[in-house]
PDB file of C-alpha atoms in Angstrom:
ATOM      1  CA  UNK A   1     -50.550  97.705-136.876  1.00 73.00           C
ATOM      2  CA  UNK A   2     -49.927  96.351-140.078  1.00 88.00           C
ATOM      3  CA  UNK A   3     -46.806  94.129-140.635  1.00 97.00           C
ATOM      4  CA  UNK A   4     -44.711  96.462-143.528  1.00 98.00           C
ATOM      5  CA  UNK A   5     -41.717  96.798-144.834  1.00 98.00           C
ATOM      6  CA  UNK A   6     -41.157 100.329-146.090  1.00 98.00           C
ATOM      7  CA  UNK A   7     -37.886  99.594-147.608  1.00 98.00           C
ATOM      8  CA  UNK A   8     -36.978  97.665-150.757  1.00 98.00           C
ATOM      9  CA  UNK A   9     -34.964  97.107-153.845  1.00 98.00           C
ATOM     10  CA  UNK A  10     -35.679  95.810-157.404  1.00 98.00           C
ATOM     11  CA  UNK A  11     -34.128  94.572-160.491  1.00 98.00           C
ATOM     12  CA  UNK A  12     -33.933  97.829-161.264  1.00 98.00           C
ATOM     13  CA  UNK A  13     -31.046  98.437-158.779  1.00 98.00           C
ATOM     14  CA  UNK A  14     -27.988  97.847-160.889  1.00 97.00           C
ATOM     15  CA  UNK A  15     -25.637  97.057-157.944  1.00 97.00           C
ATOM     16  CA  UNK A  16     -28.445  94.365-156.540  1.00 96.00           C
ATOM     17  CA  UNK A  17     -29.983  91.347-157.635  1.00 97.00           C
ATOM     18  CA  UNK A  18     -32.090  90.314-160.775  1.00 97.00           C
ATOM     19  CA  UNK A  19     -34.472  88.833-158.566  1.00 98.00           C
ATOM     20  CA  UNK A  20     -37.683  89.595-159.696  1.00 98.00           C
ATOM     21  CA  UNK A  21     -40.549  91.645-158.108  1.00 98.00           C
ATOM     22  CA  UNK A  22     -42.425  88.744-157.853  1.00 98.00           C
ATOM     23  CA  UNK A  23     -39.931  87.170-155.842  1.00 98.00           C
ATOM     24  CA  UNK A  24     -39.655  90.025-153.140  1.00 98.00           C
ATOM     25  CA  UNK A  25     -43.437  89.826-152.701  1.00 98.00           C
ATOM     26  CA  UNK A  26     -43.431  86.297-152.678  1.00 98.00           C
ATOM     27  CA  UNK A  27     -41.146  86.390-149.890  1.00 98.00           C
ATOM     28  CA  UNK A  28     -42.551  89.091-148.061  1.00 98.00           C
ATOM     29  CA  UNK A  29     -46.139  87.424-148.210  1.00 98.00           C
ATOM     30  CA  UNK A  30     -44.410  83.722-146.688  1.00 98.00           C
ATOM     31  CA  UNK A  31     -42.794  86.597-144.172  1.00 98.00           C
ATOM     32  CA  UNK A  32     -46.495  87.189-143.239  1.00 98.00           C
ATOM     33  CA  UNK A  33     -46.171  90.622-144.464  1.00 98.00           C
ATOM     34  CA  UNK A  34     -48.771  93.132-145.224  1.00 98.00           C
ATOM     35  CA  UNK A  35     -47.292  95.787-147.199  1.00 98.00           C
ATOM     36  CA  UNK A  36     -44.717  96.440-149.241  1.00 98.00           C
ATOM     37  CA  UNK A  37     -42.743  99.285-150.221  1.00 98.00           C
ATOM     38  CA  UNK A  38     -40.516  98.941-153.124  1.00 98.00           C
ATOM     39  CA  UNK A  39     -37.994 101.846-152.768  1.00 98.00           C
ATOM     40  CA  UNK A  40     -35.707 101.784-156.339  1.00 98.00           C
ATOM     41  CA  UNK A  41     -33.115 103.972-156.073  1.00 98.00           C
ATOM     42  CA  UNK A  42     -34.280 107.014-158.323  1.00 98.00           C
ATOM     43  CA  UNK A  43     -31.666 108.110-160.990  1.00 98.00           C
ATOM     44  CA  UNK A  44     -29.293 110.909-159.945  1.00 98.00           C
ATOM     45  CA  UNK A  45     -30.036 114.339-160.711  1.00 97.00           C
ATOM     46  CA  UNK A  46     -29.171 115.418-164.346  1.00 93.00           C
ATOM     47  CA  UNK A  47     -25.617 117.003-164.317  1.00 95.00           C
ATOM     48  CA  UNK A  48     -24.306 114.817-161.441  1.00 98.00           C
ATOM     49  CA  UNK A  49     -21.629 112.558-161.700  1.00 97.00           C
ATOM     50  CA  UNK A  50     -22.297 108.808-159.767  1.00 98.00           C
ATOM     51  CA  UNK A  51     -18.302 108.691-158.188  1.00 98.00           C
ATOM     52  CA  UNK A  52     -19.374 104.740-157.532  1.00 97.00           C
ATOM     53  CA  UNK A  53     -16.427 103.031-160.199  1.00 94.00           C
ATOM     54  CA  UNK A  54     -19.026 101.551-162.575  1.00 93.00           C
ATOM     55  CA  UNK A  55     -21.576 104.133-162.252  1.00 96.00           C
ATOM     56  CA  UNK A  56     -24.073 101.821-160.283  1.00 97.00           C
ATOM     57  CA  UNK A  57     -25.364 103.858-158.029  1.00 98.00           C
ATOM     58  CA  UNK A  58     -29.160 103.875-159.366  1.00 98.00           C
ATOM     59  CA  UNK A  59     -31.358 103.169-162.177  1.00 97.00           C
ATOM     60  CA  UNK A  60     -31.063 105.428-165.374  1.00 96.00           C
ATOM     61  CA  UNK A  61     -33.835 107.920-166.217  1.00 97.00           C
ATOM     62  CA  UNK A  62     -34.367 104.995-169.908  1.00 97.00           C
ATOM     63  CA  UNK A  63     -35.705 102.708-167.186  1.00 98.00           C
ATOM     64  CA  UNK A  64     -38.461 104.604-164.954  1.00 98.00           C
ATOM     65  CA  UNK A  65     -41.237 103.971-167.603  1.00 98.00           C
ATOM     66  CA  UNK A  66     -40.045  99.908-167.070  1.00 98.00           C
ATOM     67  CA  UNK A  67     -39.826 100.804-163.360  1.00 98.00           C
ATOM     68  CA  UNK A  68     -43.902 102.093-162.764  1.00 98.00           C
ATOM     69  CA  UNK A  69     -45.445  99.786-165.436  1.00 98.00           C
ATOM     70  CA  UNK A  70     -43.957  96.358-163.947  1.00 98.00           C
ATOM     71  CA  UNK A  71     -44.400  97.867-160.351  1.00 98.00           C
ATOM     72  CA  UNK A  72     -48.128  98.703-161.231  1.00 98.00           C
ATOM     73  CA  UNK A  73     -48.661  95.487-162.869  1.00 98.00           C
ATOM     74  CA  UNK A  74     -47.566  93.695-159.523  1.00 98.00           C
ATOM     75  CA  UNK A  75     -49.680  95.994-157.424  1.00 98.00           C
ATOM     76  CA  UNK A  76     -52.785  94.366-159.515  1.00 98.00           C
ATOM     77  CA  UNK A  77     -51.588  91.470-159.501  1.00 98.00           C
ATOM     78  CA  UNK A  78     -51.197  90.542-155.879  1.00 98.00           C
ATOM     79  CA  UNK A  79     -54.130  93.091-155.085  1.00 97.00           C
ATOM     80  CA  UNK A  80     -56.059  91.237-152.048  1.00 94.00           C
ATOM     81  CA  UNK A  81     -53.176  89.577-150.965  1.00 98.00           C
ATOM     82  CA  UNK A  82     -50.905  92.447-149.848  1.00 98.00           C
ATOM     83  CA  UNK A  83     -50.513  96.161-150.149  1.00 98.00           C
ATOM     84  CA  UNK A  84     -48.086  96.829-152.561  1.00 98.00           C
ATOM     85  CA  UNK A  85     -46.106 100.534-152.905  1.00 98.00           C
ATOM     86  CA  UNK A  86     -44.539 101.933-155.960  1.00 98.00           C
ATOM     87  CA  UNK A  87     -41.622 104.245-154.358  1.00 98.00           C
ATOM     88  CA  UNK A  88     -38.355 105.924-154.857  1.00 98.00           C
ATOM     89  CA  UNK A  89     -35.486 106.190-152.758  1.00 98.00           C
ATOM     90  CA  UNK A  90     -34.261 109.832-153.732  1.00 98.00           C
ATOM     91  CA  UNK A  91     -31.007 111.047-153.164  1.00 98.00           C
ATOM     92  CA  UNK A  92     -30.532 114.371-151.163  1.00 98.00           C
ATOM     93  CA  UNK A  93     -27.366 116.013-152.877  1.00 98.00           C
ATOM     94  CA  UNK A  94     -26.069 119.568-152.114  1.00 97.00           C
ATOM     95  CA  UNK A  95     -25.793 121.703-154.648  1.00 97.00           C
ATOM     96  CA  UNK A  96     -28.570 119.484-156.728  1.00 98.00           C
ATOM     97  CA  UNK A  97     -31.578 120.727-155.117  1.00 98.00           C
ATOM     98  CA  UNK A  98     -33.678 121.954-158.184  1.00 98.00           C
ATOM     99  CA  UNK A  99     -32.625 118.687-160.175  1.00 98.00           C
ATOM    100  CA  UNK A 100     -34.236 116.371-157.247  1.00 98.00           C
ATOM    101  CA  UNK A 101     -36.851 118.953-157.432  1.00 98.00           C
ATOM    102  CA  UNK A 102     -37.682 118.276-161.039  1.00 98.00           C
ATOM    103  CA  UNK A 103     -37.747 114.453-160.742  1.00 98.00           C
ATOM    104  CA  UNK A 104     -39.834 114.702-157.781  1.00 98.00           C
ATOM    105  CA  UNK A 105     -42.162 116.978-160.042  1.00 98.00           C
ATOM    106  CA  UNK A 106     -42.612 114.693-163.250  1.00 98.00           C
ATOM    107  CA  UNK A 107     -42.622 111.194-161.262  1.00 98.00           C
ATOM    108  CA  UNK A 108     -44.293 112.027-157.305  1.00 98.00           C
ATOM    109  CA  UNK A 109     -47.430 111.459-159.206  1.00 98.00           C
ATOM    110  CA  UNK A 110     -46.627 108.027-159.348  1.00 98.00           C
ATOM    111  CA  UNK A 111     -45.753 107.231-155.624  1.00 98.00           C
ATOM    112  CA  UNK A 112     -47.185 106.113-153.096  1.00 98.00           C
ATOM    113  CA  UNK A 113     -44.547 106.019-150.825  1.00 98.00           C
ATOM    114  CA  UNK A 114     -40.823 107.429-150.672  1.00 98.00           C
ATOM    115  CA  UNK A 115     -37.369 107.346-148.677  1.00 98.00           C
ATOM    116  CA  UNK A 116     -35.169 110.601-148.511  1.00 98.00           C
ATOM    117  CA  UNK A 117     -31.511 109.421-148.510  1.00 98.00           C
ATOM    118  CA  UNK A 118     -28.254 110.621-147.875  1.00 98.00           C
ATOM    119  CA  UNK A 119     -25.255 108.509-149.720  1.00 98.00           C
ATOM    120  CA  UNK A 120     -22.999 111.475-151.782  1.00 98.00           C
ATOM    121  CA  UNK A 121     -20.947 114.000-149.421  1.00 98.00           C
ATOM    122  CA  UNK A 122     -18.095 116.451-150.835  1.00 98.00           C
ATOM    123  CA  UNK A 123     -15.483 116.607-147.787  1.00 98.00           C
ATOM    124  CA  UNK A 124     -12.684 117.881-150.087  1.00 95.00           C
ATOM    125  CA  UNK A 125     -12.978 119.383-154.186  1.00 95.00           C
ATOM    126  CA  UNK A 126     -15.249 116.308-155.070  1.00 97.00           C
ATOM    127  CA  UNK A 127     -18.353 114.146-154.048  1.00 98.00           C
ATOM    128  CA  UNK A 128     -17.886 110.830-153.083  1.00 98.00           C
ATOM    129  CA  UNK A 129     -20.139 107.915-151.641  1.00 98.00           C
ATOM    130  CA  UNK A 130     -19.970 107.465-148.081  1.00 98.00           C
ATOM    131  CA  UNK A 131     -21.468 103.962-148.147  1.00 98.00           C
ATOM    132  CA  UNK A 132     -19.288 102.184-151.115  1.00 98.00           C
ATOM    133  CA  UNK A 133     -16.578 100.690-149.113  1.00 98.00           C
ATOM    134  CA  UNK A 134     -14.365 101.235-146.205  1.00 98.00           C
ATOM    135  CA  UNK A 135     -11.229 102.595-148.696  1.00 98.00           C
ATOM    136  CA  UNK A 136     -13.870 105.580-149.981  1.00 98.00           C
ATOM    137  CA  UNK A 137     -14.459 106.094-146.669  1.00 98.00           C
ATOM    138  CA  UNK A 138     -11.074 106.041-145.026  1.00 98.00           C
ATOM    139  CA  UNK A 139     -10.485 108.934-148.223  1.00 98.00           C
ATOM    140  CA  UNK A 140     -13.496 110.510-147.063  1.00 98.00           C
ATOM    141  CA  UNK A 141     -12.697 110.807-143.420  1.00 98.00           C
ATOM    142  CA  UNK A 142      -8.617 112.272-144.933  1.00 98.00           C
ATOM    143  CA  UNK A 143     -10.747 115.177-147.224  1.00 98.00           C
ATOM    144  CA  UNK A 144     -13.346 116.134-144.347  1.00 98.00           C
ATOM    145  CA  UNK A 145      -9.701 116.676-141.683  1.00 98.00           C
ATOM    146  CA  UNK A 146     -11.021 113.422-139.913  1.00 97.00           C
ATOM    147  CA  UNK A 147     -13.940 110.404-138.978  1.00 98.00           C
ATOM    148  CA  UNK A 148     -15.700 113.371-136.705  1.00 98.00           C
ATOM    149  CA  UNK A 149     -15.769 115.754-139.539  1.00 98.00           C
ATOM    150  CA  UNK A 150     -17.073 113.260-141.769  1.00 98.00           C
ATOM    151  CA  UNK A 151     -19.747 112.126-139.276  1.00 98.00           C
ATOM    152  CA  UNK A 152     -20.357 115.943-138.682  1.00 98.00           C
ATOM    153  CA  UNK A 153     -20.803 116.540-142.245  1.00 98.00           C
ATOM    154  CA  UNK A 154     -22.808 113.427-142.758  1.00 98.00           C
ATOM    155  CA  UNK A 155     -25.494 115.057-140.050  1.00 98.00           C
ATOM    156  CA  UNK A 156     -25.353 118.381-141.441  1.00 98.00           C
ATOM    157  CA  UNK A 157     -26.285 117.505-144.948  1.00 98.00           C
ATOM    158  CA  UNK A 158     -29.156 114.852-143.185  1.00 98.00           C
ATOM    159  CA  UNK A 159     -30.126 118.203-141.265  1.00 98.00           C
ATOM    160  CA  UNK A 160     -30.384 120.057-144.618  1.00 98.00           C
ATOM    161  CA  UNK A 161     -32.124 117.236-146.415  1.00 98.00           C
ATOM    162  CA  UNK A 162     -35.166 117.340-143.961  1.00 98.00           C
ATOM    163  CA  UNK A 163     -35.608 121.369-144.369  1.00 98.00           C
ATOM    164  CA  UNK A 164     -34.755 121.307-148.428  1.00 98.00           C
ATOM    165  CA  UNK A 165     -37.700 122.777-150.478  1.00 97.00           C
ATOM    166  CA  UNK A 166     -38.321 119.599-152.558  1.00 98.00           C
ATOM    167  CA  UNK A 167     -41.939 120.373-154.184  1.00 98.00           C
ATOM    168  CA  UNK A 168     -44.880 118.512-152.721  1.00 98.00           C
ATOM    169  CA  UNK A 169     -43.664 115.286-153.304  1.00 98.00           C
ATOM    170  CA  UNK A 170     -40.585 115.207-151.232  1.00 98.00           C
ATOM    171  CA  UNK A 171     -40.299 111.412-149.636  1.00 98.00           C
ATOM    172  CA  UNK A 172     -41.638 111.632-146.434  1.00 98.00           C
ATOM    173  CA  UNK A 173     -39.376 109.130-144.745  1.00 98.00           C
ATOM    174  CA  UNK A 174     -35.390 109.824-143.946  1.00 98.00           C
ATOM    175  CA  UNK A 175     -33.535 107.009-144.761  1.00 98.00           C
ATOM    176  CA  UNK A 176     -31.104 104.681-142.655  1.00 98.00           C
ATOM    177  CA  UNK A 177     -30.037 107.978-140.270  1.00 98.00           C
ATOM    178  CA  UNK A 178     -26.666 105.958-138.956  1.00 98.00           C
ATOM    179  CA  UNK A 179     -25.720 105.240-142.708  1.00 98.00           C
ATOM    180  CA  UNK A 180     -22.113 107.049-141.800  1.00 98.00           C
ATOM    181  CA  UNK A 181     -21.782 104.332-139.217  1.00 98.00           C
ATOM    182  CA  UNK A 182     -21.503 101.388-142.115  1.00 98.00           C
ATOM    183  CA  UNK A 183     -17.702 100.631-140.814  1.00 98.00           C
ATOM    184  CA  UNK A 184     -17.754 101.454-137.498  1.00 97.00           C
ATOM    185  CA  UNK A 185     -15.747  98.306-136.622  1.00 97.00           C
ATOM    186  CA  UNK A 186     -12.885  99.974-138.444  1.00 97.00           C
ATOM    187  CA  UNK A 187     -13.451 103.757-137.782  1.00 97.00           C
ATOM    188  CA  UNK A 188     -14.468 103.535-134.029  1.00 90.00           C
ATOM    189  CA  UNK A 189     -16.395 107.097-133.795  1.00 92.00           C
ATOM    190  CA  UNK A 190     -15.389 107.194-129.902  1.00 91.00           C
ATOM    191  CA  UNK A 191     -16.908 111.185-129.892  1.00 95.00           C
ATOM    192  CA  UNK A 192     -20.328 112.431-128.749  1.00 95.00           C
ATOM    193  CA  UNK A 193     -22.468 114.507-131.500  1.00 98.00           C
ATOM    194  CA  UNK A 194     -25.438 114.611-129.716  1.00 97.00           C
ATOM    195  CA  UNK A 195     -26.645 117.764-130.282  1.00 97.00           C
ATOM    196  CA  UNK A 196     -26.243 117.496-133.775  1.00 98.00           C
ATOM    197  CA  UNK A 197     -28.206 114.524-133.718  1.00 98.00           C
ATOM    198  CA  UNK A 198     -31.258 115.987-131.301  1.00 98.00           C
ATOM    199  CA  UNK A 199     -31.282 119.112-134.313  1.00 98.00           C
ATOM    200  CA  UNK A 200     -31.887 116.364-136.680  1.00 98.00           C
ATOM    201  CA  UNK A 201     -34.490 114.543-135.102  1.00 98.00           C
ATOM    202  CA  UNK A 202     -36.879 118.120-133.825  1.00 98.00           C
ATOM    203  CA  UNK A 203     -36.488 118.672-137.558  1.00 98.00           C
ATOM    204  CA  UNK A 204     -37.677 115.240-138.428  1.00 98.00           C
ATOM    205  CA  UNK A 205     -40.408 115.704-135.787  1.00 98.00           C
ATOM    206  CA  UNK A 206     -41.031 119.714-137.231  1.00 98.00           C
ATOM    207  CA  UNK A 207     -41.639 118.748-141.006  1.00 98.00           C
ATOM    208  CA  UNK A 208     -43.631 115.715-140.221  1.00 98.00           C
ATOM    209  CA  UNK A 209     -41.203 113.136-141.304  1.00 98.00           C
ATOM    210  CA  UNK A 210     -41.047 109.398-140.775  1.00 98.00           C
ATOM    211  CA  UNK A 211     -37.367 107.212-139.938  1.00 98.00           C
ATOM    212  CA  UNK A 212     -36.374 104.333-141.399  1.00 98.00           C
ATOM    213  CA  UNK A 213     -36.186 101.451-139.264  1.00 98.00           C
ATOM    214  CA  UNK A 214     -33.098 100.177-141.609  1.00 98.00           C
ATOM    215  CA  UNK A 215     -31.784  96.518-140.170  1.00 98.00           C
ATOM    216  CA  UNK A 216     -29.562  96.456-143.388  1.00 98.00           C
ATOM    217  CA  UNK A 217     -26.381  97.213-140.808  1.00 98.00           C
ATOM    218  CA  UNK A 218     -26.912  93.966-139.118  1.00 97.00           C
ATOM    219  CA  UNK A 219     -26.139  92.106-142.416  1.00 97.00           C
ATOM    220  CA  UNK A 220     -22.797  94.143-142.486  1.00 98.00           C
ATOM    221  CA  UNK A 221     -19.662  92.794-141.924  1.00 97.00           C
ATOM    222  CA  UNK A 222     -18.144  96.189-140.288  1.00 98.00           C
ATOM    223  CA  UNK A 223     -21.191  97.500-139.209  1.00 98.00           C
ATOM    224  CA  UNK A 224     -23.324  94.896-136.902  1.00 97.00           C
ATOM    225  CA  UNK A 225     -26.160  97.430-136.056  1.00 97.00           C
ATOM    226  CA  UNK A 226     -29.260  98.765-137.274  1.00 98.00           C
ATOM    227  CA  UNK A 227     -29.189 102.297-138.510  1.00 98.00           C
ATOM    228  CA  UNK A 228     -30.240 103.659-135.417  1.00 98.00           C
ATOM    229  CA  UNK A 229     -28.995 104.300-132.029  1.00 97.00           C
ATOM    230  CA  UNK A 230     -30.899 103.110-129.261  1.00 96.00           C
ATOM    231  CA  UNK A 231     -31.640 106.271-127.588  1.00 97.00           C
ATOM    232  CA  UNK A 232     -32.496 107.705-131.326  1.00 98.00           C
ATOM    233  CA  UNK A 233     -35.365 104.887-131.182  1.00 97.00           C
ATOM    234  CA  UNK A 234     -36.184 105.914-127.866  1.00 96.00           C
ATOM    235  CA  UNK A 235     -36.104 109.862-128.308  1.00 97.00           C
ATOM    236  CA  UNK A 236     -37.876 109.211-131.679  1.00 97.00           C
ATOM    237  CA  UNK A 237     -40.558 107.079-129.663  1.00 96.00           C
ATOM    238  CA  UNK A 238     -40.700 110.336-127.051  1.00 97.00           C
ATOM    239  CA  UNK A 239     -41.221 112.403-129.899  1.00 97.00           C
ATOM    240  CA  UNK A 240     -43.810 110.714-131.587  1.00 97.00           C
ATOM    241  CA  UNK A 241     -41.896 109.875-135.055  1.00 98.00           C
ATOM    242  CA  UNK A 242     -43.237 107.235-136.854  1.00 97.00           C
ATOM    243  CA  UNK A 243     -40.369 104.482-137.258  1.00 98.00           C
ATOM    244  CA  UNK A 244     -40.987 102.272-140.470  1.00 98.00           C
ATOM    245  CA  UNK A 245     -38.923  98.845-140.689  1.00 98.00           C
ATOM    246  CA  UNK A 246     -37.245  98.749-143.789  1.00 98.00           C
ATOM    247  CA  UNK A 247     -34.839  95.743-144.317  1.00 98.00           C
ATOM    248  CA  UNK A 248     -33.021  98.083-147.494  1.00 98.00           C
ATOM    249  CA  UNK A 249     -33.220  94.155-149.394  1.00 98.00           C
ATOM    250  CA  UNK A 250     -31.415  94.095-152.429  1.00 98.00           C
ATOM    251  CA  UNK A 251     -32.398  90.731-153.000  1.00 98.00           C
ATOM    252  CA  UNK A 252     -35.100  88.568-152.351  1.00 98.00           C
ATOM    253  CA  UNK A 253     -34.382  86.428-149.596  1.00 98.00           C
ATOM    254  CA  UNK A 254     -33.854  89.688-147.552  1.00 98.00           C
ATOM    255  CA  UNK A 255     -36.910  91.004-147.636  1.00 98.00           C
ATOM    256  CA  UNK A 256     -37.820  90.892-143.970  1.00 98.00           C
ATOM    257  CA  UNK A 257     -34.510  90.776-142.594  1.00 97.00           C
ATOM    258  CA  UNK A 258     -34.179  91.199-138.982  1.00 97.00           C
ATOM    259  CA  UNK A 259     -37.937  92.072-138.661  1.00 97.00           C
ATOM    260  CA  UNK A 260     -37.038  91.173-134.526  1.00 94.00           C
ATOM    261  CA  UNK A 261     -35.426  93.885-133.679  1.00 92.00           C
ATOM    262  CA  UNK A 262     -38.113  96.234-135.026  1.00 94.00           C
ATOM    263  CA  UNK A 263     -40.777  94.172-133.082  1.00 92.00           C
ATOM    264  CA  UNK A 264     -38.571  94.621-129.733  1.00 89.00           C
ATOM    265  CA  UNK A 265     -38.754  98.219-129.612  1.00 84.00           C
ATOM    266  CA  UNK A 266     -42.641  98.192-129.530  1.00 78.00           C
ATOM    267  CA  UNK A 267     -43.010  96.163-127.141  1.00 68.00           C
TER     268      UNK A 267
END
């Protein structure tokens, strides 16, 4: 099996690094990696407003032309030495369907590999982003009537991200599925929503979906875990889900990150 990692930023990300490409596949090749997936965050859907103070969220639709052309250069560059990926990570939004739809539409021609992620929930009159820190969240959990309503929500809209109607190039790969679990050493989320969770995963399984391995929790100070449950790796495993490793680097030195634990659960 080749040695990948399905899961990485740019200098495109405006809340990352300005490392440059070269520099994540520099990294991944002295990681003794094979392929590389770089994952930008795609720009939000026309009409929707990033919450994130700053508006950092993702790139802006000025840069995607920048995005493919130095991304494609790269790929030639480093041909014969590793297998490089252009990519998105796309943002599943309710209520933004047909916008994601239409990105998907003018720039899936262009990838080679995607991530389908879930960041923006509306518990209360306005969305938020679950992942930005642990005040947002704290707000979030107040909106939704509680942490289990939040985490409920957070699987429902995961749930309704795997059966959307995206076009045919919808990423094929759900991203980071324990994402709501980023400060779980200050929400404790001591209730069982297992269920939930086995819906998500036969719908994974149904539409032919990858997970993302995602070992960015581990570099967390309130998380301390991959984005994954053990017996979601296991049950995925059961299944017959492909699980990608994806260290979610932001910057170069990350790229790789905690490649161990993915290497554990195949042995």
């Amino acid at each position: 099996m080749r040695k990948k990692d399905g899961h990485v930023h740019t200098p495109f990300c405006p809340h990352g690094s300005d490392d440059s490409l070269e520099m994540y596949v520099e990294r991944a090749l002295s990681e003794g990696f094979e392929e590389l997936t770089f994952t930008e965050h795609a720009p939000l859907p026309k009409g929707f407003a990033d919450p994130v103070p700053g508006s950092d969220s993702a790139m802006s639709h000025s840069e995607l032309e920048d995005y493919i052309t130095r991304v494609t250069s790269v790929k030639k560059t480093y041909s014969g030495h590793i297998k490089i990926n252009l990519g998105f990570e796309v943002d599943y939004i309710r209520g933004y369907e047909k916008g994601t739809e239409s990105f998907l539409n003018d720039y899936g021609p262009y990838m080679d590999d995607g991530i389908l992620s879930v960041h923006f929930l509306k518990p209360g009159s306005e969305y938020q982003c679950l992942d930005f820190d642990s005040d947002t969240f704290l707000k979030m959990a107040q909106s939704a009537g509680g942490v289990k309503k939040l985490h409920e929500l957070y699987y429902e809209t995961l749930l309704a991200a795997v059966k959307s109607e995206l076009g045919p190039y919808k990423p094929g790969r759900l991203g980071h599925l324990t994402l709501i679990k980023k400060f779980q050493k200050a929400f404790t989320a001591d209730f069982d929503l297992k269920d939930l969770q086995l819906s998500l995963l036969s719908a994974v399984k149904k539409n032919g979906m990858e997970l993302d391995f995602n070992t960015a929790g581990l570099r967390k100070e309130l998380c301390g875990d991959i984005y994954l449950d053990e017996w979601m790796i296991m049950e995925a495993q059961k299944q017959n889900i492909p699980l990608i490793y994806g260290s979610d680097a932001h910057s170069a030195k990350d790229v790789g990150a905690h490649y161990f634990s993915y290497e554990e659960t195949l042995v």
